[in-house]
Short mmCIF file of C-alpha atoms in Angstrom, two decimals:
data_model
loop_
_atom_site.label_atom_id
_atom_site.label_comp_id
_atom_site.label_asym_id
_atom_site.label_seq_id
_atom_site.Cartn_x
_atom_site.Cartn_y
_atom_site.Cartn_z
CA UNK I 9 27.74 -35.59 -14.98
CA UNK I 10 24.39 -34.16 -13.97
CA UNK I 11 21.65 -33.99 -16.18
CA UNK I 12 17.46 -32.85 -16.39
CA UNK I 13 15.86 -34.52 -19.38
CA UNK I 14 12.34 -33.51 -20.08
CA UNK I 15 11.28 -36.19 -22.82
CA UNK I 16 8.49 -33.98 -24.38
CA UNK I 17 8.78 -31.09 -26.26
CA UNK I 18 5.26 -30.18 -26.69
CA UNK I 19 2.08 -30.85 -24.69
CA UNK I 20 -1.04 -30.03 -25.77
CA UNK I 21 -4.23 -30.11 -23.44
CA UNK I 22 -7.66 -28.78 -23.25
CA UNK I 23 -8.49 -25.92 -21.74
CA UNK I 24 -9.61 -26.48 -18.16
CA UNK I 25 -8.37 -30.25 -18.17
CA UNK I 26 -5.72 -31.27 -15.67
CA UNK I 27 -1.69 -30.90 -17.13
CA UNK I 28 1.41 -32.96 -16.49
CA UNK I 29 5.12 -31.62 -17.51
CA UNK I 30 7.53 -34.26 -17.12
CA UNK I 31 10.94 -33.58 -16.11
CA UNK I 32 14.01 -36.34 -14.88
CA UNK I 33 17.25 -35.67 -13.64
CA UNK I 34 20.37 -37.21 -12.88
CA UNK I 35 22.53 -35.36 -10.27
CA UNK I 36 24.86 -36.81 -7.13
CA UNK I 37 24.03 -36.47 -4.15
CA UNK I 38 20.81 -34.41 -2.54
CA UNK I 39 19.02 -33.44 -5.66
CA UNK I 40 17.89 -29.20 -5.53
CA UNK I 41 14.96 -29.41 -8.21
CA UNK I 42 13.30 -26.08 -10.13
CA UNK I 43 10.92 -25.31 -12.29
CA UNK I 44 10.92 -22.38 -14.23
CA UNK I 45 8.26 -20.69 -17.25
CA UNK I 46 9.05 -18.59 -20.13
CA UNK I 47 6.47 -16.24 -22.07
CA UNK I 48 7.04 -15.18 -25.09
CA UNK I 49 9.86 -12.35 -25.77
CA UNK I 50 10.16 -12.79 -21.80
CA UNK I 51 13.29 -14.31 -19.66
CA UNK I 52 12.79 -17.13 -17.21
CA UNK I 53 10.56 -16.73 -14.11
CA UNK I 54 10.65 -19.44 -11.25
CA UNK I 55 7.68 -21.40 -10.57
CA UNK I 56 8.44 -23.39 -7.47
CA UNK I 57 11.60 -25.56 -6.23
CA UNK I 58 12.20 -28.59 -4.12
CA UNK I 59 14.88 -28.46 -1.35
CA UNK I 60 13.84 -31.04 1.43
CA UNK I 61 10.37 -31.75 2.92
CA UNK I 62 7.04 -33.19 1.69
CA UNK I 63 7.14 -34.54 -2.16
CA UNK I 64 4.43 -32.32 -3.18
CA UNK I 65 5.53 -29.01 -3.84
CA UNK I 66 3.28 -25.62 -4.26
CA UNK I 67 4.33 -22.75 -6.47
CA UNK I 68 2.94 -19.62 -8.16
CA UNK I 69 -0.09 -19.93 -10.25
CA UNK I 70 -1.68 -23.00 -8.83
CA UNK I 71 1.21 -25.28 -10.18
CA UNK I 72 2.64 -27.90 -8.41
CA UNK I 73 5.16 -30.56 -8.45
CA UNK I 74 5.69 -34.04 -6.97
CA UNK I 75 9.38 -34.89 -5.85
CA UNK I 76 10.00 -38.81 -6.66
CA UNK I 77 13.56 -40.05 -5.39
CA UNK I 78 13.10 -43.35 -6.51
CA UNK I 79 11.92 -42.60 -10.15
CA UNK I 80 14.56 -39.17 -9.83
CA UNK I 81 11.37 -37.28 -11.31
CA UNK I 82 10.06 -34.16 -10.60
CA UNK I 83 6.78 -33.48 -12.68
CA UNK I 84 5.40 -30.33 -12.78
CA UNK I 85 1.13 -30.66 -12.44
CA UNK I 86 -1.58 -28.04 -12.56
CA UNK I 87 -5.34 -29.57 -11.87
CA UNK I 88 -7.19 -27.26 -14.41
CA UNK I 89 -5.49 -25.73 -17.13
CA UNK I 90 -5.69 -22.27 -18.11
CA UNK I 91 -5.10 -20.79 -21.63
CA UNK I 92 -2.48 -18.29 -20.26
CA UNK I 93 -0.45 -21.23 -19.21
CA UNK I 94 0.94 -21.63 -22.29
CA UNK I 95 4.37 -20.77 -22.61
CA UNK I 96 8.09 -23.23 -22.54
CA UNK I 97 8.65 -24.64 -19.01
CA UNK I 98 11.86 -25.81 -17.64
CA UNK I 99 12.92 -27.89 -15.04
CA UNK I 100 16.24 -27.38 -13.39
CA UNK I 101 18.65 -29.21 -11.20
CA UNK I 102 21.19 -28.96 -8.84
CA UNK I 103 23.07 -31.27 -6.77
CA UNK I 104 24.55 -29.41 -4.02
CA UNK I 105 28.13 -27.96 -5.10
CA UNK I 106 27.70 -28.55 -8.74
CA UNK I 107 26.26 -25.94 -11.55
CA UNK I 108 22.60 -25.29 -12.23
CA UNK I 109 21.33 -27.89 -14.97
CA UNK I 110 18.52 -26.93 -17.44
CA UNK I 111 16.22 -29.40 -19.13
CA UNK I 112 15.88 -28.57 -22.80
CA UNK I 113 12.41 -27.11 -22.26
CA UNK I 114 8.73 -28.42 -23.33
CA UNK I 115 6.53 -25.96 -24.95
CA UNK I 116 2.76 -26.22 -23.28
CA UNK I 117 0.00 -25.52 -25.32
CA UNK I 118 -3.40 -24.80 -23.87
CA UNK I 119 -6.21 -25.22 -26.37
CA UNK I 120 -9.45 -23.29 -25.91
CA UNK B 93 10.60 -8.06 -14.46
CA UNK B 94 11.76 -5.05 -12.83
CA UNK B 95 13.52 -7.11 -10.39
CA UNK B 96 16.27 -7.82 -13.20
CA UNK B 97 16.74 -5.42 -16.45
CA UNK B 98 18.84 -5.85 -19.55
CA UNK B 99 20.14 -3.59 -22.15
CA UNK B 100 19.56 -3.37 -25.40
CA UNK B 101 16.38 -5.74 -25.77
CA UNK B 102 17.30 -6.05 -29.43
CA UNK B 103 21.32 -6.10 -30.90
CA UNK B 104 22.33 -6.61 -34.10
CA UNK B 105 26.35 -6.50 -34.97
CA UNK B 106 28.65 -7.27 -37.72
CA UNK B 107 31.07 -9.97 -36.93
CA UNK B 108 34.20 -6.82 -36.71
CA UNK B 109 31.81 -5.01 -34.12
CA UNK B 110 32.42 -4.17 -30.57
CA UNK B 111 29.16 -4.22 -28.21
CA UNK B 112 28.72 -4.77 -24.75
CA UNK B 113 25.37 -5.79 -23.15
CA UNK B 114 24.51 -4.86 -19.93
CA UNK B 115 22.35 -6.30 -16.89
CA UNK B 116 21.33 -4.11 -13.19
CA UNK B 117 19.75 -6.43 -10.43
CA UNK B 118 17.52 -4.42 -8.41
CA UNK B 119 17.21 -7.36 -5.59
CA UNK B 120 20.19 -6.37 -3.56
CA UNK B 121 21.35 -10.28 -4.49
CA UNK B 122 25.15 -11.14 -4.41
CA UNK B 123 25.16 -13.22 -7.37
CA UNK B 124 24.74 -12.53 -10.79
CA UNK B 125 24.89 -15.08 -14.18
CA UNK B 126 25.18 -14.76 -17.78
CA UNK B 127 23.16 -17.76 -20.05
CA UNK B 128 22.98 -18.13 -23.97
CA UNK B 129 19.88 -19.62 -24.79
CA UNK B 130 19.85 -21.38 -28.33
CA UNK B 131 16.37 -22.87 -30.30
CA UNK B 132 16.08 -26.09 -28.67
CA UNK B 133 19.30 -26.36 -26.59
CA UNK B 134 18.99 -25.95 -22.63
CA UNK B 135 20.23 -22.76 -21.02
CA UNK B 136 24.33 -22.81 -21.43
CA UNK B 137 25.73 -21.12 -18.16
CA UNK B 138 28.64 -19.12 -19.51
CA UNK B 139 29.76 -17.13 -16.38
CA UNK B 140 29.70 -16.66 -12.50
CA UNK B 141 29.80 -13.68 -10.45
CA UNK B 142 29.62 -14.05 -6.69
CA UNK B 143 30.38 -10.96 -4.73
CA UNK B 144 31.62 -9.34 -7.69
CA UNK B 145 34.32 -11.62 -8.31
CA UNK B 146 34.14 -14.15 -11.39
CA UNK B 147 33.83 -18.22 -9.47
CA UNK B 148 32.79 -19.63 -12.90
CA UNK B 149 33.97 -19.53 -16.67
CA UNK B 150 32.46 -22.46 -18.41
CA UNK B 151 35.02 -22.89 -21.67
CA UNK B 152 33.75 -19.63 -23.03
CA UNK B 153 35.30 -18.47 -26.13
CA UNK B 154 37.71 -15.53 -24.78
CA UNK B 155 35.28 -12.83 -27.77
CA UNK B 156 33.16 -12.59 -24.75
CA UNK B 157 34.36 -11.15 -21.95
CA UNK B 158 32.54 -10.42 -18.82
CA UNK B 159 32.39 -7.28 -15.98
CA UNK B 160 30.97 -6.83 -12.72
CA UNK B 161 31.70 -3.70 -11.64
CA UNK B 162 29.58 -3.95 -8.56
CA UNK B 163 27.21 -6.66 -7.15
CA UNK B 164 24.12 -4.94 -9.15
CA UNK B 165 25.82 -4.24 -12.44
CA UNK B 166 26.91 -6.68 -15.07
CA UNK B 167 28.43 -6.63 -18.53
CA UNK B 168 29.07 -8.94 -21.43
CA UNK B 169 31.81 -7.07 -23.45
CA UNK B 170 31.51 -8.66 -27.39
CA UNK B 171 34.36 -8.70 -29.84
CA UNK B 172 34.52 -10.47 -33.34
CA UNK B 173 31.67 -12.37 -32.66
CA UNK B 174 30.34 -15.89 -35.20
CA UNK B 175 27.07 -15.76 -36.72
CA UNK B 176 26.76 -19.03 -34.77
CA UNK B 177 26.78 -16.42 -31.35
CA UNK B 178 23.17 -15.35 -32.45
CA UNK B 179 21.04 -16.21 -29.38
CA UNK B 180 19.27 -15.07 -26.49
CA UNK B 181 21.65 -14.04 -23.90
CA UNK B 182 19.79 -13.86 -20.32
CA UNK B 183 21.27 -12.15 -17.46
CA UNK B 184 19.87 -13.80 -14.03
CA UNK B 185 21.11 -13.23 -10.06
CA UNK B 186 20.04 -14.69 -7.47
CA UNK B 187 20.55 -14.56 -3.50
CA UNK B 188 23.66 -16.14 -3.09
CA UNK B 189 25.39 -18.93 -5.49
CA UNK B 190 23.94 -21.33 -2.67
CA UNK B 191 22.09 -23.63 -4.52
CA UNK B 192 19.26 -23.90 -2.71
CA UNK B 193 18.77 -20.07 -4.41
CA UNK B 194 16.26 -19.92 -7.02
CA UNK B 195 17.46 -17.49 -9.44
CA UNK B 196 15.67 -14.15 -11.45
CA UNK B 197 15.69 -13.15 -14.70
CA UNK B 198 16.20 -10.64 -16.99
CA UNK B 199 14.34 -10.32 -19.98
CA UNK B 200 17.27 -11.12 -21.89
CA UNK B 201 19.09 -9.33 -25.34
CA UNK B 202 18.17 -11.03 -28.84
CA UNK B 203 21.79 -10.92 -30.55
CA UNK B 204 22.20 -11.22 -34.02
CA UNK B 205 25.43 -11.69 -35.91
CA UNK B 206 25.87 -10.93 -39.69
#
């Protein structure tokens, strides 16, 4: 069965200091890999995704992620955190004709 | 948000009520999704709409029942609902159920049963 785990729940980092979501997955075959924020009172909005191609992905905000096959990881990584980046991330996964998988979400803080 | 809207923003129903929730997608996608999202539990997928026609019903409980009219409108129809059916329901569509697809979000309905 496919799964994302994202082993934190919180993360809490400086303001202006570089951040690091983690997110793993378990999926067969070619792994389709998401990330996705949520404000407060707000629904999901996608960040970035990972299809094929170069490892390192770029999305909306300055955000980024770095596709590992061997480790099956897909970290989401900003280099200089902003306070407005707090909000609950997801990472997502897909593996070709199965469903959409959700992590269970890790709430960033951003401390001034 | 505009791209995705859902109404009411806020329900709150007794557990003999009858409510139905309703999402528009103003993307022109041809696939649209209900989710219940729980306090710490991932997104549950509950339904599938591709083209208008229903490709996915994960083991929901038949007290929610689901429309698409058209490939921009779509309901969750609620009947004798559980107190433990409080959640955030989110209505997303995306291009095609192609999974390469990322998908968009509404804003979602806060239920509440009593």
């Amino acid at each position: 069965a496919q799964s994302v785990a994202q082993p934190e729940d919180q993360v809490n980092v400086a303001e202006g200091n570089p951040l690091t979501v983690k997110c793993t997955y378990s999926v067969s075959g070619n792994p389709y890999l998401f990330w996705y924020v949520q404000y407060p009172n707000r629904g999901l909005q996608f960040l970035l995704k990972y299809i094929t191609g170069d490892n390192l992905v770029k999305g909306s905000y300055g955000f980024e992620a770095e596709f590992n096959k061997s480790q099956t990881s897909f970290h989401l990584k900003k280099p200089s955190a902003l306070v407005s980046d707090s909000a609950l991330y997801f990472c997502a996964a897909h593996g070709g004709a199965q469903k959409l998988v959700f992590g269970q979400g890790t709430r960033l803080t951003i401390n001034p | 948000e505009t791209g995705v809207t859902q109404t009411p923003r806020h329900l709150v129903m007794g557990m003999t009520n009858k409510k139905s929730l309703k999402c528009e997608q103003h993307l022109g996608h041809n696939a649209m999704y209900w989710y219940k999202q729980s306090a710490k539990k991932p997104l549950e997928l509950m339904f599938v709409y591709s083209l208008e026609e229903r490709v996915e019903n994960n083991s929901v409980p038949s007290r929610f029942s689901p429309e698409c009219p058209n490939s921009s409108h779509l309901f969750l129809h609620l009947h004798t609902l559980q107190p433990e059916d409080s959640a955030l329901y989110l209505c997303a569509s995306s291009r095609s159920r192609q999974a390469t697809y990322e998908q968009y979000f509404g804003p979602g309905t806060r239920l509440t049963v009593t």
